[in-house]
mmCIF file of C-alpha atoms in Angstrom:
data_model
loop_
_atom_site.group_PDB
_atom_site.id
_atom_site.type_symbol
_atom_site.label_atom_id
_atom_site.label_comp_id
_atom_site.label_asym_id
_atom_site.label_seq_id
_atom_site.Cartn_x
_atom_site.Cartn_y
_atom_site.Cartn_z
ATOM 1 C CA MET A 5 19.674 25.945 -15.537
ATOM 2 C CA GLY A 6 17.588 29.110 -15.227
ATOM 3 C CA MET A 7 15.308 30.098 -12.370
ATOM 4 C CA GLY A 8 12.252 28.889 -14.328
ATOM 5 C CA GLY A 9 13.787 25.451 -14.772
ATOM 6 C CA LEU A 10 14.625 25.198 -11.080
ATOM 7 C CA LYS A 11 11.092 26.153 -10.087
ATOM 8 C CA LYS A 12 9.652 23.548 -12.462
ATOM 9 C CA MET A 13 11.916 20.851 -11.013
ATOM 10 C CA ALA A 14 10.922 21.853 -7.490
ATOM 11 C CA LEU A 15 7.223 21.638 -8.424
ATOM 12 C CA LEU A 16 7.642 18.229 -10.043
ATOM 13 C CA ASP A 17 9.587 16.997 -7.029
ATOM 14 C CA ALA A 18 6.844 18.167 -4.668
ATOM 15 C CA GLN A 19 4.122 16.513 -6.772
ATOM 16 C CA ARG A 20 5.781 13.094 -6.787
ATOM 17 C CA ARG A 21 6.260 12.905 -3.020
ATOM 18 C CA PRO A 22 3.937 10.850 -0.796
ATOM 19 C CA PRO A 23 0.777 12.534 0.517
ATOM 20 C CA ALA A 24 0.667 13.463 4.203
ATOM 21 C CA TRP A 25 -1.880 10.745 4.968
ATOM 22 C CA LEU A 26 0.575 8.016 3.916
ATOM 23 C CA ARG A 27 2.988 9.117 6.631
ATOM 24 C CA ARG A 28 0.135 9.054 9.176
ATOM 25 C CA LEU A 29 -0.885 5.605 7.956
ATOM 26 C CA ARG A 30 2.634 4.240 8.344
ATOM 27 C CA GLU A 31 2.936 5.735 11.820
ATOM 28 C CA THR A 32 -0.350 4.261 13.065
ATOM 29 C CA LYS A 33 0.488 1.554 15.618
ATOM 30 C CA LYS A 34 -2.908 0.276 16.772
ATOM 31 C CA PHE A 35 -4.144 -1.643 13.757
ATOM 32 C CA PHE A 36 -5.895 -4.905 14.686
ATOM 33 C CA GLU A 37 -6.240 -3.916 18.308
ATOM 34 C CA PRO A 38 -9.746 -3.835 19.829
ATOM 35 C CA CYS A 39 -11.545 -0.518 19.412
ATOM 36 C CA SER A 40 -11.927 1.232 22.754
ATOM 37 C CA LEU A 41 -15.349 2.541 21.714
ATOM 38 C CA HIS A 42 -16.968 -0.311 19.813
ATOM 39 C CA ALA A 43 -15.324 -3.638 20.643
ATOM 40 C CA GLY A 44 -17.992 -4.586 23.173
ATOM 41 C CA ALA A 45 -20.933 -2.964 21.400
ATOM 42 C CA LEU A 46 -20.345 -4.874 18.153
ATOM 43 C CA GLY A 47 -20.287 -8.236 19.872
ATOM 44 C CA ARG A 48 -18.453 -11.215 18.421
ATOM 45 C CA SER A 49 -20.468 -12.100 15.317
ATOM 46 C CA THR A 50 -17.110 -12.353 13.526
ATOM 47 C CA ARG A 51 -13.648 -12.715 14.994
ATOM 48 C CA SER A 52 -12.644 -9.355 13.539
ATOM 49 C CA ALA A 53 -15.590 -7.474 15.082
ATOM 50 C CA GLY A 54 -14.310 -4.432 16.930
ATOM 51 C CA SER A 55 -10.845 -4.826 15.428
ATOM 52 C CA CYS A 56 -9.304 -1.625 14.068
ATOM 53 C CA ASN A 57 -8.455 -2.484 10.468
ATOM 54 C CA TYR A 58 -9.576 0.649 8.605
ATOM 55 C CA PHE A 59 -7.921 4.020 7.995
ATOM 56 C CA CYS A 60 -9.393 7.342 6.870
ATOM 57 C CA THR A 61 -7.175 9.180 4.406
ATOM 58 C CA SER A 62 -9.400 12.280 4.548
ATOM 59 C CA CYS A 63 -8.905 13.143 8.223
ATOM 60 C CA ASP A 64 -5.785 14.964 9.376
ATOM 61 C CA ASP A 65 -5.902 13.343 12.802
ATOM 62 C CA GLY A 66 -7.097 9.921 11.678
ATOM 63 C CA GLY A 67 -5.885 6.730 13.292
ATOM 64 C CA ALA A 68 -6.937 3.090 13.271
ATOM 65 C CA LEU A 69 -10.696 2.614 12.907
ATOM 66 C CA CYS A 70 -13.064 -0.306 13.366
ATOM 67 C CA SER A 71 -16.215 -0.882 11.315
ATOM 68 C CA GLY A 72 -18.251 0.844 14.038
ATOM 69 C CA CYS A 73 -16.193 4.039 13.639
ATOM 70 C CA LEU A 74 -16.964 4.415 9.935
ATOM 71 C CA ALA A 75 -20.360 6.035 10.465
ATOM 72 C CA ASP A 76 -18.486 9.145 11.623
ATOM 73 C CA HIS A 77 -16.521 9.242 8.342
ATOM 74 C CA ALA A 78 -19.374 9.336 5.834
ATOM 75 C CA GLY A 79 -18.149 10.498 2.408
ATOM 76 C CA HIS A 80 -14.482 10.076 3.342
ATOM 77 C CA GLU A 81 -11.893 7.966 1.529
ATOM 78 C CA ILE A 82 -11.410 4.810 3.591
ATOM 79 C CA ILE A 83 -8.930 1.996 3.016
ATOM 80 C CA GLN A 84 -8.954 -1.414 4.665
ATOM 81 C CA ILE A 85 -5.750 -2.711 6.221
ATOM 82 C CA ARG A 86 -4.771 -6.368 5.884
ATOM 83 C CA ARG A 87 -2.169 -8.244 7.882
ATOM 84 C CA SER A 88 0.360 -10.999 7.262
ATOM 85 C CA SER A 89 2.616 -12.122 10.132
ATOM 86 C CA SER A 90 2.111 -8.813 11.943
ATOM 87 C CA HIS A 91 2.915 -6.764 8.825
ATOM 88 C CA CYS A 92 0.285 -4.481 7.301
ATOM 89 C CA LEU A 93 -0.744 -4.526 3.633
ATOM 90 C CA VAL A 94 -3.270 -2.695 1.478
ATOM 91 C CA LYS A 95 -4.915 -3.997 -1.670
ATOM 92 C CA VAL A 96 -3.890 -2.100 -4.800
ATOM 93 C CA ALA A 97 -7.559 -1.727 -5.756
ATOM 94 C CA ASP A 98 -8.114 0.354 -2.603
ATOM 95 C CA LEU A 99 -5.307 2.729 -3.583
ATOM 96 C CA ARG A 100 -5.827 3.285 -7.313
ATOM 97 C CA ARG A 101 -7.564 6.660 -6.944
ATOM 98 C CA LEU A 102 -5.327 7.758 -4.093
ATOM 99 C CA LEU A 103 -1.768 6.637 -4.675
ATOM 100 C CA ASN A 104 0.509 5.526 -7.506
ATOM 101 C CA VAL A 105 2.096 2.229 -6.433
ATOM 102 C CA SER A 106 4.257 1.655 -9.516
ATOM 103 C CA TYR A 107 7.686 0.079 -8.917
ATOM 104 C CA VAL A 108 6.477 -1.549 -5.659
ATOM 105 C CA GLN A 109 6.497 -5.363 -5.455
ATOM 106 C CA THR A 110 2.980 -6.753 -5.209
ATOM 107 C CA TYR A 111 1.763 -9.796 -3.280
ATOM 108 C CA MET A 112 -1.477 -11.660 -3.880
ATOM 109 C CA ILE A 113 -4.267 -11.309 -1.300
ATOM 110 C CA ASN A 114 -7.066 -13.752 -2.089
ATOM 111 C CA GLY A 115 -6.354 -13.366 -5.797
ATOM 112 C CA GLU A 116 -5.867 -9.571 -5.731
ATOM 113 C CA PRO A 117 -2.550 -7.682 -5.707
ATOM 114 C CA GLY A 118 -1.556 -5.886 -2.532
ATOM 115 C CA VAL A 119 1.460 -3.944 -1.256
ATOM 116 C CA PHE A 120 3.148 -3.878 2.142
ATOM 117 C CA LEU A 121 3.195 -0.584 4.017
ATOM 118 C CA ASP A 122 6.762 -0.884 5.264
ATOM 119 C CA LYS A 123 9.887 -2.996 4.965
ATOM 120 C CA ARG A 124 10.123 -6.275 6.864
ATOM 121 C CA ALA A 125 13.063 -7.825 8.659
ATOM 122 C CA LEU A 126 15.193 -9.990 6.366
ATOM 123 C CA SER A 127 14.975 -13.679 7.228
ATOM 124 C CA GLY A 128 14.840 -17.034 5.454
ATOM 125 C CA LYS A 129 14.445 -16.732 1.689
ATOM 126 C CA ALA A 130 14.638 -12.939 1.901
ATOM 127 C CA LYS A 131 18.337 -13.230 2.847
ATOM 128 C CA LYS A 132 19.265 -15.353 -0.184
ATOM 129 C CA PRO A 133 21.029 -13.662 -3.121
ATOM 130 C CA ALA A 134 18.583 -12.285 -5.670
ATOM 131 C CA ALA A 135 19.017 -10.727 -9.092
ATOM 132 C CA ASN A 136 16.633 -7.922 -8.187
ATOM 133 C CA LYS A 137 16.590 -6.229 -4.781
ATOM 134 C CA CYS A 138 14.786 -3.386 -3.078
ATOM 135 C CA THR A 139 16.929 -0.288 -3.559
ATOM 136 C CA GLU A 140 16.302 0.761 0.050
ATOM 137 C CA CYS A 141 16.477 -2.395 2.196
ATOM 138 C CA ASN A 142 17.984 -5.050 -0.152
ATOM 139 C CA ARG A 143 15.061 -7.473 0.157
ATOM 140 C CA GLY A 144 14.924 -9.805 -2.834
ATOM 141 C CA LEU A 145 12.175 -8.981 -5.335
ATOM 142 C CA ASN A 146 10.603 -11.332 -7.866
ATOM 143 C CA ASP A 147 9.510 -8.724 -10.388
ATOM 144 C CA ALA A 148 12.395 -7.291 -12.397
ATOM 145 C CA ASP A 149 10.410 -4.081 -13.017
ATOM 146 C CA CYS A 150 10.117 -3.330 -9.294
ATOM 147 C CA LEU A 151 12.506 -1.196 -7.249
ATOM 148 C CA PHE A 152 10.902 -1.348 -3.807
ATOM 149 C CA CYS A 153 9.458 -3.952 -1.454
ATOM 150 C CA SER A 154 6.951 -1.616 0.210
ATOM 151 C CA LEU A 155 5.335 1.805 0.120
ATOM 152 C CA GLY A 156 7.669 2.922 2.886
ATOM 153 C CA CYS A 157 10.751 2.028 0.874
ATOM 154 C CA LYS A 158 9.329 3.871 -2.134
ATOM 155 C CA ALA A 159 8.750 6.949 0.031
ATOM 156 C CA ASN A 160 12.374 6.802 1.159
ATOM 157 C CA GLY A 161 13.512 6.147 -2.409
ATOM 158 C CA ILE A 162 11.853 9.322 -3.647
ATOM 159 C CA GLU A 163 13.954 11.205 -1.113
ATOM 160 C CA ASP A 164 17.138 9.407 -2.191
ATOM 161 C CA LEU A 165 16.688 9.138 -5.969
ATOM 162 C CA LEU A 166 16.263 12.135 -8.274
ATOM 163 C CA ASP A 167 14.185 10.138 -10.735
ATOM 164 C CA PHE A 168 10.965 11.853 -11.777
ATOM 165 C CA ASN A 169 9.547 8.567 -13.104
ATOM 166 C CA ILE A 170 9.244 7.444 -9.481
ATOM 167 C CA THR A 171 6.169 9.136 -8.101
ATOM 168 C CA PHE A 172 3.161 8.724 -5.822
ATOM 169 C CA ASP A 173 1.185 11.179 -7.924
ATOM 170 C CA VAL A 174 -1.901 9.647 -9.551
ATOM 171 C CA ASP A 175 -2.058 10.084 -13.318
ATOM 172 C CA PRO A 176 -5.514 11.577 -14.072
ATOM 173 C CA ARG A 177 -5.349 10.229 -17.629
ATOM 174 C CA GLY A 178 -5.859 6.684 -16.429
ATOM 175 C CA ASP A 179 -3.920 3.448 -16.052
ATOM 176 C CA SER A 180 -0.152 3.995 -15.888
ATOM 177 C CA SER A 181 0.718 0.339 -15.394
ATOM 178 C CA GLY A 182 3.193 -1.263 -17.736
ATOM 179 C CA GLU A 183 3.132 -4.480 -19.693
ATOM 180 C CA GLU A 184 3.266 -7.792 -17.872
ATOM 181 C CA SER A 185 6.753 -8.851 -16.937
ATOM 182 C CA GLU A 186 7.944 -12.347 -16.172
ATOM 183 C CA SER A 187 10.226 -13.082 -13.249
ATOM 184 C CA GLU A 188 12.609 -16.030 -13.203
ATOM 185 C CA SER A 189 12.696 -16.068 -9.400
ATOM 186 C CA GLU A 190 11.568 -19.099 -7.459
ATOM 187 C CA THR A 191 7.885 -19.091 -6.604
ATOM 188 C CA GLU A 192 7.377 -18.417 -2.925
ATOM 189 C CA THR A 193 4.148 -19.604 -1.344
ATOM 190 C CA GLU A 194 3.660 -17.955 2.014
ATOM 191 C CA THR A 195 0.777 -19.274 4.073
ATOM 192 C CA GLU A 196 0.951 -16.799 6.910
ATOM 193 C CA SER A 197 -1.311 -15.927 9.799
ATOM 194 C CA SER A 198 -3.849 -13.255 8.910
ATOM 195 C CA ASP A 199 -6.820 -11.915 10.806
ATOM 196 C CA ASP A 200 -8.686 -11.711 7.500
ATOM 197 C CA ASP A 201 -7.966 -15.319 6.478
ATOM 198 C CA ASP A 202 -5.864 -14.081 3.564
ATOM 199 C CA THR A 203 -3.335 -16.394 1.936
ATOM 200 C CA PHE A 204 -0.393 -14.587 0.387
ATOM 201 C CA LEU A 205 1.486 -15.667 -2.715
ATOM 202 C CA LEU A 206 4.422 -13.796 -4.173
ATOM 203 C CA PRO A 207 3.665 -13.850 -7.908
ATOM 204 C CA THR A 208 6.143 -15.016 -10.535
ATOM 205 C CA LYS A 209 4.215 -12.977 -13.095
ATOM 206 C CA SER A 210 3.029 -9.560 -12.049
ATOM 207 C CA ARG A 211 2.070 -6.255 -13.568
ATOM 208 C CA LYS A 212 3.891 -3.032 -12.781
ATOM 209 C CA LEU A 213 0.914 -1.422 -11.168
ATOM 210 C CA GLY A 214 0.173 2.255 -11.266
ATOM 211 C CA THR A 215 -3.226 3.879 -11.356
ATOM 212 C CA SER A 216 -6.412 3.273 -13.265
ATOM 213 C CA PRO A 217 -9.656 5.147 -13.745
ATOM 214 C CA GLY A 218 -12.715 4.352 -11.705
ATOM 215 C CA SER A 219 -15.067 5.742 -9.110
ATOM 216 C CA PRO A 220 -13.458 6.471 -5.744
ATOM 217 C CA ARG A 221 -14.562 4.277 -2.884
ATOM 218 C CA GLN A 222 -16.392 6.204 -0.217
ATOM 219 C CA VAL A 223 -18.181 5.337 2.979
ATOM 220 C CA THR A 224 -21.908 5.859 3.312
ATOM 221 C CA ALA A 225 -23.608 6.955 6.519
ATOM 222 C CA ARG A 226 -23.924 3.302 7.508
ATOM 223 C CA GLY A 227 -20.228 2.741 7.191
ATOM 224 C CA ARG A 228 -20.434 0.731 3.982
ATOM 225 C CA ARG A 229 -18.432 1.374 0.855
ATOM 226 C CA SER A 230 -20.109 2.588 -2.248
ATOM 227 C CA GLY A 231 -18.956 1.889 -5.801
#
């Protein structure tokens, strides 16, 4: 392979890797803790008031944010963090303009698909033999089209697998999701504790989700999302 071919491969490899903000998101440890600045000021109108369950992908030094912090991030790309049994998830709809989540197993969050940020400890049904497993941590997956159980495992998989179909790069042409695929795995209904009252269901039919066109979600000066 000539020098031009090597440079092209290096460029493609760099493009498919996770953005820097995903590493910062995964390393953030204070989600769902009270905000040191706003927990008292916001009162207790809801049980999540003052809880840090937002993340700014635009800021290089961003950490966990509460709803009161969002006024300082006007015009930035903000995603909301969900939780199930102490594990963080993000809805796919919040990531479509930011991150390609294809090949990652999705879970339903109040009727919408979501993805876990990182792998979870294997226990219970996750330890049982499965036809399809996460290539990084061996967790059983229901969707035969999926290779990873979480965004973290996909990030590690990009490092391990020289497969240029596996990418975090968003396709500007639009939706890169595949056709619906049916899984023969047993349906798992997980009613788990969640600060957002979310009930999670591992789907037996799911779509290999990638990216789709649409207006990016941004935060207005009042800390509300537009679009």
